[in-house]
Tab-separated table of C-alpha atoms and ligand atoms in Angstrom:
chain	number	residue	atom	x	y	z
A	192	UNK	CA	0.000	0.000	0.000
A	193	UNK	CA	1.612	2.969	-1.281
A	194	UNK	CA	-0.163	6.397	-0.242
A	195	UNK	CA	-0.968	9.435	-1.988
A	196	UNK	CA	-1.325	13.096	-0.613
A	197	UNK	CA	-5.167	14.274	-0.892
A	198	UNK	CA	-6.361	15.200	-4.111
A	199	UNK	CA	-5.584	19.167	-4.563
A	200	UNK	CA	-2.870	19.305	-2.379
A	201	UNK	CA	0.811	19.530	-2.769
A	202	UNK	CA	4.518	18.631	-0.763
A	203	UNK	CA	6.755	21.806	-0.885
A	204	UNK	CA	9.772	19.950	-1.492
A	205	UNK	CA	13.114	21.846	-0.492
A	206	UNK	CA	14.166	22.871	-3.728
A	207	UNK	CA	11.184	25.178	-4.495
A	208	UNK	CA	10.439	26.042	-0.472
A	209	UNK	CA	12.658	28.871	-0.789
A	210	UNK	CA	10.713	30.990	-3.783
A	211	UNK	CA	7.908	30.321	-0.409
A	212	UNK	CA	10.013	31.819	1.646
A	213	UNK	CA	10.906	34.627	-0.336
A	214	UNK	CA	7.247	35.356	-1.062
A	215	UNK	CA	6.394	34.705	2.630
A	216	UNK	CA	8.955	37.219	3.968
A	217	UNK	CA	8.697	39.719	1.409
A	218	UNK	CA	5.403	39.791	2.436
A	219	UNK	CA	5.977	39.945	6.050
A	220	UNK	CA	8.480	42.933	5.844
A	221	UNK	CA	5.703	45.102	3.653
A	222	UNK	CA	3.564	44.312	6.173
A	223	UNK	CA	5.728	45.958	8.782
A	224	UNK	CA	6.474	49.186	6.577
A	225	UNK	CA	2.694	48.916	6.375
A	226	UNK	CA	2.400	48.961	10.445
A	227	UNK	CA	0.313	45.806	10.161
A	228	UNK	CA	1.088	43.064	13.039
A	229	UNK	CA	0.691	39.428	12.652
A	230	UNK	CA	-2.051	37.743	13.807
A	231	UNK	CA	-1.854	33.681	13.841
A	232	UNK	CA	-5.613	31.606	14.249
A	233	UNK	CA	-7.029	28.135	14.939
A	234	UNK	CA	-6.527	26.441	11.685
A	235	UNK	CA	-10.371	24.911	12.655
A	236	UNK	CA	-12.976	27.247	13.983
A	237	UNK	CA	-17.034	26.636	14.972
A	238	UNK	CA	-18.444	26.058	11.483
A	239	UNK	CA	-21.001	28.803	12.373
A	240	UNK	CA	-18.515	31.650	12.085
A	241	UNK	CA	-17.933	30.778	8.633
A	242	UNK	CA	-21.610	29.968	7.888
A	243	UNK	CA	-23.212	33.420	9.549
A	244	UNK	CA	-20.461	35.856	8.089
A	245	UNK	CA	-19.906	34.233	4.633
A	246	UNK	CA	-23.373	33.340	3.702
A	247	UNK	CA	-25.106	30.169	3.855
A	248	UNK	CA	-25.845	30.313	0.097
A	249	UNK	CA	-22.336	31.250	-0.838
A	250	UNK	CA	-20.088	28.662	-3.068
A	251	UNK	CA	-18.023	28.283	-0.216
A	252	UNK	CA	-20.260	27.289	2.610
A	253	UNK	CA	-22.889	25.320	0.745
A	254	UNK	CA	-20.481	23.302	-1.103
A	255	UNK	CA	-17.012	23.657	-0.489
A	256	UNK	CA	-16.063	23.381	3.218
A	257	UNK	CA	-14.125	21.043	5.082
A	258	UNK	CA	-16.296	20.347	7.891
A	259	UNK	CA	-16.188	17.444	10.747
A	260	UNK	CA	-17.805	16.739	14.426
A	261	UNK	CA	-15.382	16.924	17.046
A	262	UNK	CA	-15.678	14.285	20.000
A	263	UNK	CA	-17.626	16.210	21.613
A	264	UNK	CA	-20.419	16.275	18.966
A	265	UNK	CA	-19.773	20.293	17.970
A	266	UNK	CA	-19.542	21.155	14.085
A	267	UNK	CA	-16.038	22.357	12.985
A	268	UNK	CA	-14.644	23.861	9.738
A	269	UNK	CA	-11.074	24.141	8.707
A	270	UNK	CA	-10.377	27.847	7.952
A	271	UNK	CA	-12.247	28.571	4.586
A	272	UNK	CA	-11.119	31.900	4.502
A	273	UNK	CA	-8.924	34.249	6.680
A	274	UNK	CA	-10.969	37.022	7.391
A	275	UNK	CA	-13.764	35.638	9.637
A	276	UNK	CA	-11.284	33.897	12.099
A	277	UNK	CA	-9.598	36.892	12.295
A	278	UNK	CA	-12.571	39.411	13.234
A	279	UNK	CA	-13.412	36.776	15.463
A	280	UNK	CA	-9.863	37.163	17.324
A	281	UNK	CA	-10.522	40.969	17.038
A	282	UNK	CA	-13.766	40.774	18.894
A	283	UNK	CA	-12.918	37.932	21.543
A	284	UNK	CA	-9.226	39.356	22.636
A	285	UNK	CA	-10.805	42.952	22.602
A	286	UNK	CA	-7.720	44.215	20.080
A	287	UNK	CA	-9.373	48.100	19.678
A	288	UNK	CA	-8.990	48.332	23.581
A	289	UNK	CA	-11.621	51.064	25.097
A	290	UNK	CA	-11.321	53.311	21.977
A	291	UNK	CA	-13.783	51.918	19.327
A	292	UNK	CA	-12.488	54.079	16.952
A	293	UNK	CA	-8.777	52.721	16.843
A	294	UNK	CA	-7.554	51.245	13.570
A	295	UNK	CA	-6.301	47.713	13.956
A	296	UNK	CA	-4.349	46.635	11.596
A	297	UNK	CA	-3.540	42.573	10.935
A	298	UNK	CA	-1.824	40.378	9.006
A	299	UNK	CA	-1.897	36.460	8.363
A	300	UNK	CA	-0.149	33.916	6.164
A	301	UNK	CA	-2.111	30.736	6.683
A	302	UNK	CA	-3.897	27.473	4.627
A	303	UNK	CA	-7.145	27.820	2.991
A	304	UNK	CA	-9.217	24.714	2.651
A	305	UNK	CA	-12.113	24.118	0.369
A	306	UNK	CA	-13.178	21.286	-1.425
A	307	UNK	CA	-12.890	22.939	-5.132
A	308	UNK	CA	-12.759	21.069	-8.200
A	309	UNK	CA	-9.209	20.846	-8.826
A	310	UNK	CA	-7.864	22.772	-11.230
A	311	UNK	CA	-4.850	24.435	-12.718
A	312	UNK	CA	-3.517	27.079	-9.819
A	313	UNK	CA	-6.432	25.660	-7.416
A	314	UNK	CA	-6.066	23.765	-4.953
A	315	UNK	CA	-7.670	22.168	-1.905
A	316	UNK	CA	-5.192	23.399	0.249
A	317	UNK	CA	-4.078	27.017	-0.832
A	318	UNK	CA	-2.179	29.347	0.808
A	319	UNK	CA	-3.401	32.933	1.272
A	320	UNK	CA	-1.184	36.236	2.526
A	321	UNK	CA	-4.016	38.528	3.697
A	322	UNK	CA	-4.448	41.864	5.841
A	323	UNK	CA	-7.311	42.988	7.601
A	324	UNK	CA	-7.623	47.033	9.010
A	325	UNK	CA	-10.737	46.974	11.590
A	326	UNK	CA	-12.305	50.147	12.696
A	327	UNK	CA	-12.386	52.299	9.835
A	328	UNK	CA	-14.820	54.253	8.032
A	329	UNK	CA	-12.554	55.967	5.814
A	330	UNK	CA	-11.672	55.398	2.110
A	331	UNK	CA	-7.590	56.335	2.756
A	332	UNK	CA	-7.524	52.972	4.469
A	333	UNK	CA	-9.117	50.997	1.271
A	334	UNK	CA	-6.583	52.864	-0.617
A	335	UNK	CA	-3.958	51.862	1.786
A	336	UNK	CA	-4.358	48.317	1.542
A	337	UNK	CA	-4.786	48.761	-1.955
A	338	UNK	CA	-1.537	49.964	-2.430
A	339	UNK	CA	0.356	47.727	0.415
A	340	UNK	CA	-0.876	44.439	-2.493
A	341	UNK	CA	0.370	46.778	-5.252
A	342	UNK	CA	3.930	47.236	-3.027
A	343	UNK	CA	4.423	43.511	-2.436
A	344	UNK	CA	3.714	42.289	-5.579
A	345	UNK	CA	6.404	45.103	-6.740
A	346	UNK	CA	8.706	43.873	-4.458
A	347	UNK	CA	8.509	40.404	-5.748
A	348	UNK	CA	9.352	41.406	-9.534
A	349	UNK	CA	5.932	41.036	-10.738
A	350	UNK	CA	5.049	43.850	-12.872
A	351	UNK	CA	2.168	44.025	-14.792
A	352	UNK	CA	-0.868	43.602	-12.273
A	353	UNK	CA	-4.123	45.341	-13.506
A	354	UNK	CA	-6.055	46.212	-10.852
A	355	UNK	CA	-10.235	46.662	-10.825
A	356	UNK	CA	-12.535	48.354	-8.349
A	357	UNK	CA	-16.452	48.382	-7.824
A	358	UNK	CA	-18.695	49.098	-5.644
A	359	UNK	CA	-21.029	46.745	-4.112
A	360	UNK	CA	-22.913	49.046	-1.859
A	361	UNK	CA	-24.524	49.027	1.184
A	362	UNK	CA	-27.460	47.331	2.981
A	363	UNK	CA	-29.347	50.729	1.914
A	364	UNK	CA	-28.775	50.500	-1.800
A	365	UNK	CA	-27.555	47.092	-2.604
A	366	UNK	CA	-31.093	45.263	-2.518
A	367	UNK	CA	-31.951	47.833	-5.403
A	368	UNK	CA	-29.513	45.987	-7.683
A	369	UNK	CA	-30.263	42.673	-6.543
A	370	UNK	CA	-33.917	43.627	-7.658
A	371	UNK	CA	-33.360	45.295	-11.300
A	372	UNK	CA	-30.706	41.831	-12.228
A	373	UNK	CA	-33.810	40.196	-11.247
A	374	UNK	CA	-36.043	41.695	-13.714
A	375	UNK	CA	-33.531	41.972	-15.871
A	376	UNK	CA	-32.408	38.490	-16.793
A	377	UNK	CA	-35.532	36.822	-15.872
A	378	UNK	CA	-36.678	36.300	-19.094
A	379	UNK	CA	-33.388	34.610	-20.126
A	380	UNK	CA	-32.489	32.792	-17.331
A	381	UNK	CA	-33.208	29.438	-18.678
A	382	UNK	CA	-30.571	29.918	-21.179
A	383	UNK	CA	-27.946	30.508	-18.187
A	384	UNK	CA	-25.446	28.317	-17.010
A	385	UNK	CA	-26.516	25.841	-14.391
A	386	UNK	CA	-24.493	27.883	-11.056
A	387	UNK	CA	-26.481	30.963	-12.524
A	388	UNK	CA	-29.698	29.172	-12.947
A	389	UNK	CA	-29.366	28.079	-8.657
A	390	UNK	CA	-27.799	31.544	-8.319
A	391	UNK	CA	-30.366	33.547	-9.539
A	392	UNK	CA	-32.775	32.919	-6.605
A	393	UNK	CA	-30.025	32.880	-3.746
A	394	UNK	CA	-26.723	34.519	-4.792
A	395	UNK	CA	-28.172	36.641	-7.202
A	396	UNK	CA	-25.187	39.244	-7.643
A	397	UNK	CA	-23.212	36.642	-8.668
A	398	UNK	CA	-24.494	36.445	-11.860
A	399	UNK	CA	-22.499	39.332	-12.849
A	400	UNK	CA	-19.184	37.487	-12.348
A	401	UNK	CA	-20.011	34.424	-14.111
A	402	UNK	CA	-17.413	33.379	-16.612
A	403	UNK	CA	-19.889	31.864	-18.960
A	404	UNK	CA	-19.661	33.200	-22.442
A	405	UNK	CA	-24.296	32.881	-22.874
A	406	UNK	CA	-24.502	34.422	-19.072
A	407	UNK	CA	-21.993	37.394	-19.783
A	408	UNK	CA	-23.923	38.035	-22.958
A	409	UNK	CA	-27.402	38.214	-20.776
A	410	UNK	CA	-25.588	40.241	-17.941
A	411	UNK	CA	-24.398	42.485	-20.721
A	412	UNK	CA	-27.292	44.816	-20.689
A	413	UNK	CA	-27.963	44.761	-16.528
A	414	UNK	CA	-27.999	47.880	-14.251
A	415	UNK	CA	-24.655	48.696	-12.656
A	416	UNK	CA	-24.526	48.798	-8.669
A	417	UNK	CA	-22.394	52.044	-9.804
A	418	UNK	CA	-25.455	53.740	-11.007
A	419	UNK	CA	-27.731	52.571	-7.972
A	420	UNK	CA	-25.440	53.669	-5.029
A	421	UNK	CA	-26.571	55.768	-1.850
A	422	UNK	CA	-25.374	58.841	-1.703
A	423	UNK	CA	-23.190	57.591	0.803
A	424	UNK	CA	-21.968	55.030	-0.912
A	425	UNK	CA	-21.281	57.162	-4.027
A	426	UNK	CA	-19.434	59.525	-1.834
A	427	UNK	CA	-17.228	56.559	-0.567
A	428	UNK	CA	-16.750	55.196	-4.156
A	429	UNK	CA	-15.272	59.068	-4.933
A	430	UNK	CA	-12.858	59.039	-1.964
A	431	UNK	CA	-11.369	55.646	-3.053
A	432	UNK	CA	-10.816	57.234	-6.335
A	433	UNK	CA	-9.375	60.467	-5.032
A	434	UNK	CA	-7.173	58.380	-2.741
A	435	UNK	CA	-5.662	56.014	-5.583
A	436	UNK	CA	-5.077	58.771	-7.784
A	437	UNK	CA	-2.831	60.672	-5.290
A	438	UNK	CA	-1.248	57.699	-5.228
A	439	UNK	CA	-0.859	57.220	-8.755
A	440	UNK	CA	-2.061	53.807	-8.762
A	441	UNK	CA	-3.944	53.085	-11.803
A	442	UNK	CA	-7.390	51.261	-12.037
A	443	UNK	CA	-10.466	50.191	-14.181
A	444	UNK	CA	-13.917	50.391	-12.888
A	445	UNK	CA	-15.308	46.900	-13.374
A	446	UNK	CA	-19.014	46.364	-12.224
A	447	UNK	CA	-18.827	42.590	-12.342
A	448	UNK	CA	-16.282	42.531	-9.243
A	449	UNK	CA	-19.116	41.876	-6.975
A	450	UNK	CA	-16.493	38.647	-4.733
A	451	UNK	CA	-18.148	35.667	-3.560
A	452	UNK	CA	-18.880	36.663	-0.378
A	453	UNK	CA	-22.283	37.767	1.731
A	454	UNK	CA	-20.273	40.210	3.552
A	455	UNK	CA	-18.573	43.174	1.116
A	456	UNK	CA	-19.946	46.321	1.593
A	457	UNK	CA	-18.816	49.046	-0.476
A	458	UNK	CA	-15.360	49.139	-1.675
A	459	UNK	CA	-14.843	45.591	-3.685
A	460	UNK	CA	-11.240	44.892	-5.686
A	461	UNK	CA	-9.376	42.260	-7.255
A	462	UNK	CA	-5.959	41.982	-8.734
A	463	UNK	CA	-5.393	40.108	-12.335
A	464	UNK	CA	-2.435	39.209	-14.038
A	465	UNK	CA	-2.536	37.722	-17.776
A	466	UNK	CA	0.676	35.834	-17.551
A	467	UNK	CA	-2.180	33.345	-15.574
A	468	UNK	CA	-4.777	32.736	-18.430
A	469	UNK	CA	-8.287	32.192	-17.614
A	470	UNK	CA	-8.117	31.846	-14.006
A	471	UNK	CA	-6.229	35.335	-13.960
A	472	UNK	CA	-6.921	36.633	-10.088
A	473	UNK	CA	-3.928	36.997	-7.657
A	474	UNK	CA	-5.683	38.758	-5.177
A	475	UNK	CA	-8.383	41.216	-4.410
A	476	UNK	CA	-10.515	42.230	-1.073
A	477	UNK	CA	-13.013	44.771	-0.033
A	478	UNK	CA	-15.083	46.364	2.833
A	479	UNK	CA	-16.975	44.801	5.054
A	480	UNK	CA	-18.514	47.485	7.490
A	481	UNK	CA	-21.528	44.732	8.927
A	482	UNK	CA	-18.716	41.756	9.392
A	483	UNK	CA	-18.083	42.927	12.823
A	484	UNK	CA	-21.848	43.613	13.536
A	485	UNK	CA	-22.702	39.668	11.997
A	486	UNK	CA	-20.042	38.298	14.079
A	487	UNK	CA	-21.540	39.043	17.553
A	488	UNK	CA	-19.532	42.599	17.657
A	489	UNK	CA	-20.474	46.739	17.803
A	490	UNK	CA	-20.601	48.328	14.286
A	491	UNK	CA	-17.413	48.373	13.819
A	492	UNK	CA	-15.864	48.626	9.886
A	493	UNK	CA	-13.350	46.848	8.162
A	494	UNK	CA	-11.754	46.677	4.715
A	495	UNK	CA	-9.166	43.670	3.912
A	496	UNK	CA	-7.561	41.352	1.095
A	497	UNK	CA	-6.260	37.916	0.455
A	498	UNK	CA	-3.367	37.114	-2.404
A	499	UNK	CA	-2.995	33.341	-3.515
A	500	UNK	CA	0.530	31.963	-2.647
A	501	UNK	CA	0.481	29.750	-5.293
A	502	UNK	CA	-1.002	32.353	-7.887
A	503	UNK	CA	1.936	34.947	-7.285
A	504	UNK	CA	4.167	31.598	-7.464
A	505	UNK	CA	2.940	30.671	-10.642
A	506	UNK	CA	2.694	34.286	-12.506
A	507	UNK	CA	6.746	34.728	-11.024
A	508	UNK	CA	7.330	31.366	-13.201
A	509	UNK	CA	5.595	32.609	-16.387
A	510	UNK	CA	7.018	35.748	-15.754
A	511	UNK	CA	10.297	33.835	-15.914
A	512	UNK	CA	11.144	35.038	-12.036
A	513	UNK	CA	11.678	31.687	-11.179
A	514	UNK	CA	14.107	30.050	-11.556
A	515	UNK	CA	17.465	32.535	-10.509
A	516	UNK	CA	20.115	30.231	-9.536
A	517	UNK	CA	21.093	29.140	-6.226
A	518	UNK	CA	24.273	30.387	-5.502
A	519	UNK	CA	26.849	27.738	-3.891
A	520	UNK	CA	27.032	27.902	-0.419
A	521	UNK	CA	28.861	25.823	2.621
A	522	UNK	CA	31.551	23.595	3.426
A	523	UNK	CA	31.770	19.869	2.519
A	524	UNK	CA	33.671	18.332	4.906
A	525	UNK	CA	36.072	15.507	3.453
A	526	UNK	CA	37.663	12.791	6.466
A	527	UNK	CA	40.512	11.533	4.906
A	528	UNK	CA	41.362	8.189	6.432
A	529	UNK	CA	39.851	5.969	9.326
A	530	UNK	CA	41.736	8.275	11.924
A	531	UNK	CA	40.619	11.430	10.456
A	532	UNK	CA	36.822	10.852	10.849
A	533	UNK	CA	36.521	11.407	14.720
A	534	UNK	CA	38.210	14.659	14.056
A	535	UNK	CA	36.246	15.750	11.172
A	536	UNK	CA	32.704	14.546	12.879
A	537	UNK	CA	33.771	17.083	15.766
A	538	UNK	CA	35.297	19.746	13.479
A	539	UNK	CA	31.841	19.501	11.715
A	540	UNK	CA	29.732	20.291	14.184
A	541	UNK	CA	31.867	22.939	15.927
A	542	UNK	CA	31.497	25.161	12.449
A	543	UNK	CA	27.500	24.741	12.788
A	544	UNK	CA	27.939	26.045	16.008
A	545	UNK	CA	30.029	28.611	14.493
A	546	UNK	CA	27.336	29.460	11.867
A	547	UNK	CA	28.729	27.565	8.981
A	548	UNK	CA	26.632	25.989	6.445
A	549	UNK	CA	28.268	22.527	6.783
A	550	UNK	CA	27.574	18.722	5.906
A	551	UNK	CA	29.859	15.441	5.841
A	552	UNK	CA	29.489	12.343	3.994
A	553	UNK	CA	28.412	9.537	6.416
A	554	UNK	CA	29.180	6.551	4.283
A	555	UNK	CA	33.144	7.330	4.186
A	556	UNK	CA	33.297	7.185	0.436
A	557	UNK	CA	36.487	7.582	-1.916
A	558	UNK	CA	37.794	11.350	-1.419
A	559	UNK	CA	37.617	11.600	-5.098
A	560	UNK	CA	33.660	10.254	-4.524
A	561	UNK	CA	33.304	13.066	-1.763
A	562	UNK	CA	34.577	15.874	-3.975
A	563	UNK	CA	32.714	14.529	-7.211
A	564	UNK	CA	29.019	14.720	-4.647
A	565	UNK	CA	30.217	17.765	-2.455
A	566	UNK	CA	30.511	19.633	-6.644
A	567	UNK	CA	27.167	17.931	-7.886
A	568	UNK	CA	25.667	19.203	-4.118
A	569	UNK	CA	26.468	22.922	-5.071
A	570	UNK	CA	28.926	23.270	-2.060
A	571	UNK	CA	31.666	26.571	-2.559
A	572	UNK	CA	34.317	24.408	-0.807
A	573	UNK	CA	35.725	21.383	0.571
A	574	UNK	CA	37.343	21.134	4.040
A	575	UNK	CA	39.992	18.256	3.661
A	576	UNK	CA	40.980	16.736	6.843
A	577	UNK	CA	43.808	14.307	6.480
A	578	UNK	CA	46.487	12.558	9.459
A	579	UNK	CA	49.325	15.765	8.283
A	580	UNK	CA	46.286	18.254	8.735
A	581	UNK	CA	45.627	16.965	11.906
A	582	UNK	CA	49.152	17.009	12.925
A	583	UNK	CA	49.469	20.424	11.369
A	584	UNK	CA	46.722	21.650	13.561
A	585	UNK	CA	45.438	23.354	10.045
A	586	UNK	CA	42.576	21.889	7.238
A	587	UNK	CA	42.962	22.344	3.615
A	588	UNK	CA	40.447	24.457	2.289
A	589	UNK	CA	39.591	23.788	-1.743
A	590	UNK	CA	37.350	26.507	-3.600
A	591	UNK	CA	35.066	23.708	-5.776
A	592	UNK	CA	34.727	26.290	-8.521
A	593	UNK	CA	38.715	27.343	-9.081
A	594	UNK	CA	40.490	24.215	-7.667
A	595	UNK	CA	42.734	26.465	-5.224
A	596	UNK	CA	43.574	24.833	-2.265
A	597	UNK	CA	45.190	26.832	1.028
A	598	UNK	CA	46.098	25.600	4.119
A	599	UNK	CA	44.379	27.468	7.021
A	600	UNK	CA	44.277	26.650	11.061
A	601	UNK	CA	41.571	25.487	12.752
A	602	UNK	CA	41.449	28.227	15.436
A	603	UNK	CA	40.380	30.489	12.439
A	604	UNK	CA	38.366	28.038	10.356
A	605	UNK	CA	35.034	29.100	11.049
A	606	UNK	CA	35.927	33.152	10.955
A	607	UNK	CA	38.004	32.197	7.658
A	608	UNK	CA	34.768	30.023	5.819
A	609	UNK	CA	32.261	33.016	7.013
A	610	UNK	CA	34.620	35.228	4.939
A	611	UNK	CA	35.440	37.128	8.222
B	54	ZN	ZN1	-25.265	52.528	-0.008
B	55	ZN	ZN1	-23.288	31.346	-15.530
């Protein structure tokens, strides 16, 4: 019996775990020009978080949720997407403090699961970099984390990134929309898709983002949420536009960004790329100024975004990102002779101590079979330890690139390999 990893998952193996890292703590360190502190959750929270702020009707909860009974008979989901756990936290560690109005701003790298239908750059188990900025009002801060995305995915070498903005109003002027795509599809909903068809009733804004080529074509002609807006929802839409623009961050108004989820209020964005084809998103967020409210909380707003590890991973490789070589790095160490191994074990470990990238071959090969797998191994040198080293009190150092060889002492190795 030979076992497989889950369908739509995947092993980070250590030869691409460092573009991870890379994209992990590029992330991190935006974050902290930002002034946006980590926040880490429960990989599993109650299923009714997810349910009550999501939307029962949405993709994700109806269909697409890992959930299980714990032994104790309570429903739990593994986290289907970052934001609820973490206005959750928010509310139950009492982050604002006594002033309702403070600004708190979070960050979180952390698995996604859903139970999609896997696909090309989707997976069961994704990984999402996200920020969330709770207690907020104001259009700067939509802007803001607007532009923090716009930095990271600058600082990764991915140019390129189109970025589109909607509104999807408020509970005062939303149901208006929901209403007139009603009416106006109705006659031709037959003709939609079969999502749109069990959309229409209970997701009905959805229709707009459908990627059907027949629904698109009968969503062609529908009202835009743009043209339905509150007045203060039309005067929030302005400010996010006044706020980008000082920036100098360009957009497109797109009115079928509506996102998948019950909770976006206002301000909704997403991030495409077209190095990625049809599924083109990296990213995107919006507002969420009830979230807090639906979660058990004050009115309190919010405004956040999520960006697919594996999305910026795969646009970096079509952008041809990838795959910069890994420079050489460390010290082979080579025992030469029975009575040198002892020596070379200890001398081994003393320059990890040290700091020194260092390894030693543990089936006390040939020295030519050392040197031929510390070369293939991408090491920058070989530490030779031999009976006249020993004696010497000294190793001989060989650069695996050049072929020069030097004698130097071992009191100094470690200061002399860290190119002190
Ligand atoms: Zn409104
Ligand atoms: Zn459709």
């Amino acid at each position: 019996m030979r076992y497989q990893r889950p369908k739509g998952t995947q092993d980070i193996l250590p030869d691409v775990a460092p573009r991870w890292r890379m994209v992990e703590n590029t992330f991190r360190e935006v974050c902290r020009r930002f002034d946006f502190g980590e926040i880490r959750t429960p990989i599993f929270e109650d299923t009714d978080l997810f349910v009550r702020s999501v939307g029962a009707e949405t993709d994700i909860v109806s269909k697409e949720m890992y959930t299980f009974e714990d032994k104790g008979g309570r429903s739990q989901t593994l986290r289907a997407e970052g934001t609820a756990p973490t206005v959750r936290a928010f509310l139950e560690e009492n982050l604002q403090g006594q002033d309702r109005e403070r600004l708190v701003k979070l960050y979180y790298i952390a698995p996604i699961f859903r139970q999609d239908k896997p696909q090309a750059g989707r997976y069961r188990q994704h990984h999402q970099a996200g920020i969330e900025a709770i207690g907020s009002p104001e259009p700067a801060v939509d802007a803001e984390v607007i532009s923090l995305a716009l930095t990271f995915f600058e600082a990764i070498g991915i140019k390129g990134t189109r970025l589109l903005v909607n509104s999807v109003g408020c509970p005062a002027c939303a149901p208006s929309l929901v209403d007139e795509l009603k009416a106006s599809v109705a006659d031709s909903v037959g003709s939609m898709c079969r999502d749109c068809q069990r959309r229409y009733e209970t997701n009905t804004l959805r229709l707009l983002d459908c990627k059907n080529e027949v629904c698109r074509q009968v969503t062609d002609g529908a009202p835009k949420m743009l043209d339905l807006l509150c007045g203060e929802c039309e005067a929030h839409f302005d400010g996010l536009r006044e706020h980008l623009e000082a920036l100098g961050i360009a957009y497109e108004i797109d009115p079928r960004i509506v996102r998948g989820l019950d909770y976006y209020t206002k301000t909704a964005f997403e991030f495409r790329h077209d190095a990625l084809g049809a599924q083109d998103s990296i990213g995107g967020g919006g507002r969420y100024d009830g979230l807090v409210e639906q979660c058990g909380g004050p009115s309190i707003p919010g405004v956040g975004l999520g960006t697919g590890i594996e999305r910026v991973l795969l646009v970096r490789e079509a952008l041809g990102l990838a795959d910069e070589e890994q420079p050489r790095e460390g010290s082979f160490i080579v025992a030469i002779g029975d009575e040198a191994w002892l020596p070379a074990y200890r001398l081994l470990h003393d320059l990890r101590r040290a700091g020194v990238k260092a390894e030693i071959d543990y089936r006390r090969r040939s020295m030519r079979a050392q040197m031929r797998y510390a070369d293939a191994q991408g090491y920058l040198n070989a530490v030779l330890l031999g009976g006249d080293e020993i004696a010497k009190g000294v190793a001989t150092v060989r650069d695996m690139l050049s072929g020069e060889q030097e004698e130097v002492a071992l009191d100094g190795l470690a200061a002399h390999l860290k190119g002190e």
